[in-house]
Amino acid sequence: MKKNALLLLTLFSITFQLNAQTDGWCATDAHHAERLAENPDLETIMHEQIMRAANMPASMDDREDIIIPVVVHILHNNGEGNISDEQVYSGIEMLNEDFNRLNDDADDTRDTPEAPFVDNASNMGIRFEMAKLDPDGNCTNGIQRRFVGSQSYNCDDAAKHYSTGGLDAWNRNYYFNIWIVNSISSGGGGTTLGYAEFPYGGGSSNFGVIIRNDAYGKTGTASGDRTLTHEVGHCLGLLHTFQGGCHASACNENGDYCCDTPPVSEAQWSCVPTQNTCDEVPGGDPYGFDANDQFENYMSYSPCQNMYSEDQKNIVLNNIENITFLGNLVDPDNYDINGVGTPEILCRAQFFSDQPTALCSGQSLAFYDNSYATVSSWNWTFEGGSPATSDEENPVITYDTPGVYSVTLEVSDGVSTVSSTSEGYVVVLDANGESLPYHEGFEELTTLPDNERFLIMDEDEEDYWELTDLASYSGEKCAYIPNRGNDNYTLDELISGTIDLSGVDADEDMIFNFKYAYSKRYSLNDEWLRFYISNDCGETWALRKNLHGDELSEENQGSSYFPEDQSEWTQVNITNINSTYYTAGFRYKFQFENDLGNNIFIDDINMFSSSMAGFDVSESSDFNLEVYPNPSEGNINLNVSDFQGGNVTISLWNAMGQQVINLYQGEVQTGNRTFNFDLNNITPGLYYIRFINDNNKTTVVRFMKS
């Protein structure tokens, strides 16, 4: 007997290692293999628990209402993946259909001599319901949202913790947690749609489902596939139907431990009615012959899933009864904690806009009611807006006057009325902003944000861009983030007001530069400073500069960093602002992403067109200039063609319109001439070479020092 048990455990281990390598769109086996590597005893525990669940009748089978309270955590990238409430609810609706055999395709379950599965298709009697109370006892619709930027892609269990860029699970004793992301780490390749954690061994703090937004639900970004049903099945203790492959051993002790799901040799993605990948008939098989593969089972990989089996139901109900935290999850005594099993009531007025709520005068903003629940009428008040009031569910409001404005929503269900006001929800900027030349040294500001010259975005509502008079490149102040030790990878943005570039000639270059000071805390810190620009008052943004890791700074300082002199500041030249951004609604922003590093400082921001630098780059003469290579790391060639002869002065100017060096002064013969200049000692950036002959005719060419 001991030998047989050891053999079963060995096969169980090999099964999970094999499936972890060939997972397909479900990464549950791979995730479980990682848990086994961390806790080898879990292998024995899981085998014993699933054997017990498979071999005893479930006493919960006669319970009228088994409710699983659900919370959905949505991680998105500035709206991408921020699915609607409607799509969230559609996923819950699909679970309730599939677990209770109310799905429209239930009639597709085969009932043929080779596949007699209808009589074994089960109604599990489990209902999923969104939580109505959060862990603090507050009214909720069971949906959490967080903008996490790039961390919404290639997700793993880090998405399940706020400190690592995700959202914390609500107590698994009272809530079933689902995390929705943009994509999931695929490990060995392919596309992973979701993965779950088994409940065996008591589960962990990561218990729940993580799933891509396009694999969740049946509206919005989703296609209506059964990924969520499949992964929830894993969370309740079900294995893949192809677990363990073909075998002739006892059906309730091997494979997926379910006798009414015939063994399958390996994962299959087809719906061929005659598909039968195993010749063996397991011991205890209820069919009495080699039945076809049950590809309609939700725990297969088939695209035509439509059923759970009775043996699967028995395992699930036994697990709910005998695994402590699952029992707590459905215990009616806990309804007063999560609010399920109670009637829908109107408890909160809430709204949102899916557009940036900082806009330019003359622009419009769409508002959406997100109150819960059972709203029948709306009464909006828009300070500074037109119209100033609305009784529409989702109104569109225009703002013509710069300022900072509140929004109030009052909703009613015909019996109760609740309201909510968001002060300063809308910031309206002047559509025609500051003129060129532009300089910002933060000397005239008294606070950040001031909602005119600067706004901020503080993702974690902790440390953010603010003013300091403890450091500066020039003057008395600069902007900085007290960032030492922050390690939640959240984003903080310093966002400008509008700058009017509409009068700049399209042929002119735009000069933009700024200075920053920064030191790592540890050598392995990889913090990011990104620079973006917008030509539509911040509706859309384009990345123009990335600095991170050693490129941002090679210096380390364990204590809180503050620059002590100008030598610690680095100038950054932005040379890729093209004429499509020469609009009245130009804006720029700095975005910082932390990684357990140190403080960062910004000062001395300058922007002006090349004609404001003291010369016109479009000046022409009777001769032609060409500089190459361009960009150059140091040595450049200046070719003069068709020159008529005479004395010339060749000088180098920086983007600020300041002469850097006189490169050549003297006579140049008629014809063509090539000069070579060693510019290795100048700092990288945008420069101009100015060529003037003895008749004061001038040609200016630009080049980049890389």
CSV table of N, CA and C in Angstrom, one decimal, residues 72-76 81-85 88 143-148 167 178-181:
chain,number,residue,atom,x,y,z
A,72,VAL,N,-13.3,42.4,-7.5
A,72,VAL,CA,-12.5,42.5,-8.8
A,72,VAL,C,-11.5,43.7,-8.7
A,73,HIS,N,-10.3,43.4,-8.8
A,73,HIS,CA,-9.2,44.4,-8.8
A,73,HIS,C,-8.7,44.6,-10.2
A,74,ILE,N,-8.9,45.9,-10.7
A,74,ILE,CA,-8.5,46.2,-12.1
A,74,ILE,C,-7.2,47.0,-12.1
A,75,LEU,N,-6.2,46.5,-12.8
A,75,LEU,CA,-4.9,47.2,-13.0
A,75,LEU,C,-4.8,47.6,-14.5
A,76,HIS,N,-4.7,48.9,-14.7
A,76,HIS,CA,-4.7,49.4,-16.1
A,76,HIS,C,-3.6,50.4,-16.3
A,81,GLY,N,-7.2,48.8,-20.6
A,81,GLY,CA,-7.5,47.7,-19.7
A,81,GLY,C,-8.4,48.1,-18.5
A,82,ASN,N,-8.8,49.3,-18.4
A,82,ASN,CA,-9.7,49.8,-17.3
A,82,ASN,C,-11.1,49.5,-17.8
A,83,ILE,N,-11.5,48.2,-17.7
A,83,ILE,CA,-12.8,47.8,-18.3
A,83,ILE,C,-13.9,48.3,-17.5
A,84,SER,N,-15.1,48.4,-18.2
A,84,SER,CA,-16.3,49.0,-17.6
A,84,SER,C,-16.9,48.1,-16.5
A,85,ASP,N,-17.7,48.8,-15.7
A,85,ASP,CA,-18.5,48.0,-14.7
A,85,ASP,C,-19.3,46.9,-15.4
A,88,VAL,N,-17.3,43.9,-16.1
A,88,VAL,CA,-17.1,43.2,-14.8
A,88,VAL,C,-18.3,42.4,-14.5
A,143,ILE,N,-15.6,46.6,-6.9
A,143,ILE,CA,-14.6,46.8,-7.9
A,143,ILE,C,-13.6,47.8,-7.4
A,144,GLN,N,-12.3,47.5,-7.6
A,144,GLN,CA,-11.2,48.4,-7.3
A,144,GLN,C,-10.5,48.6,-8.6
A,145,ARG,N,-10.0,49.9,-8.7
A,145,ARG,CA,-9.2,50.2,-9.9
A,145,ARG,C,-7.9,50.9,-9.5
A,146,ARG,N,-6.8,50.6,-10.3
A,146,ARG,CA,-5.6,51.3,-10.0
A,146,ARG,C,-4.8,51.5,-11.3
A,147,PHE,N,-4.4,52.7,-11.6
A,147,PHE,CA,-3.5,53.0,-12.7
A,147,PHE,C,-2.1,52.6,-12.3
A,148,VAL,N,-1.5,51.6,-13.0
A,148,VAL,CA,-0.2,51.1,-12.7
A,148,VAL,C,0.8,51.2,-13.9
A,167,LEU,N,-2.7,45.5,-6.5
A,167,LEU,CA,-3.8,45.8,-5.5
A,167,LEU,C,-3.8,44.7,-4.5
A,178,ILE,N,-10.3,38.5,-7.6
A,178,ILE,CA,-10.0,38.4,-9.1
A,178,ILE,C,-9.2,39.6,-9.5
A,179,TRP,N,-8.1,39.4,-10.1
A,179,TRP,CA,-7.3,40.5,-10.6
A,179,TRP,C,-7.3,40.6,-12.1
A,180,ILE,N,-7.7,41.7,-12.7
A,180,ILE,CA,-7.8,41.9,-14.1
A,180,ILE,C,-6.6,42.7,-14.6
A,181,VAL,N,-5.8,42.3,-15.6
A,181,VAL,CA,-4.6,42.9,-16.1
A,181,VAL,C,-4.6,43.0,-17.6
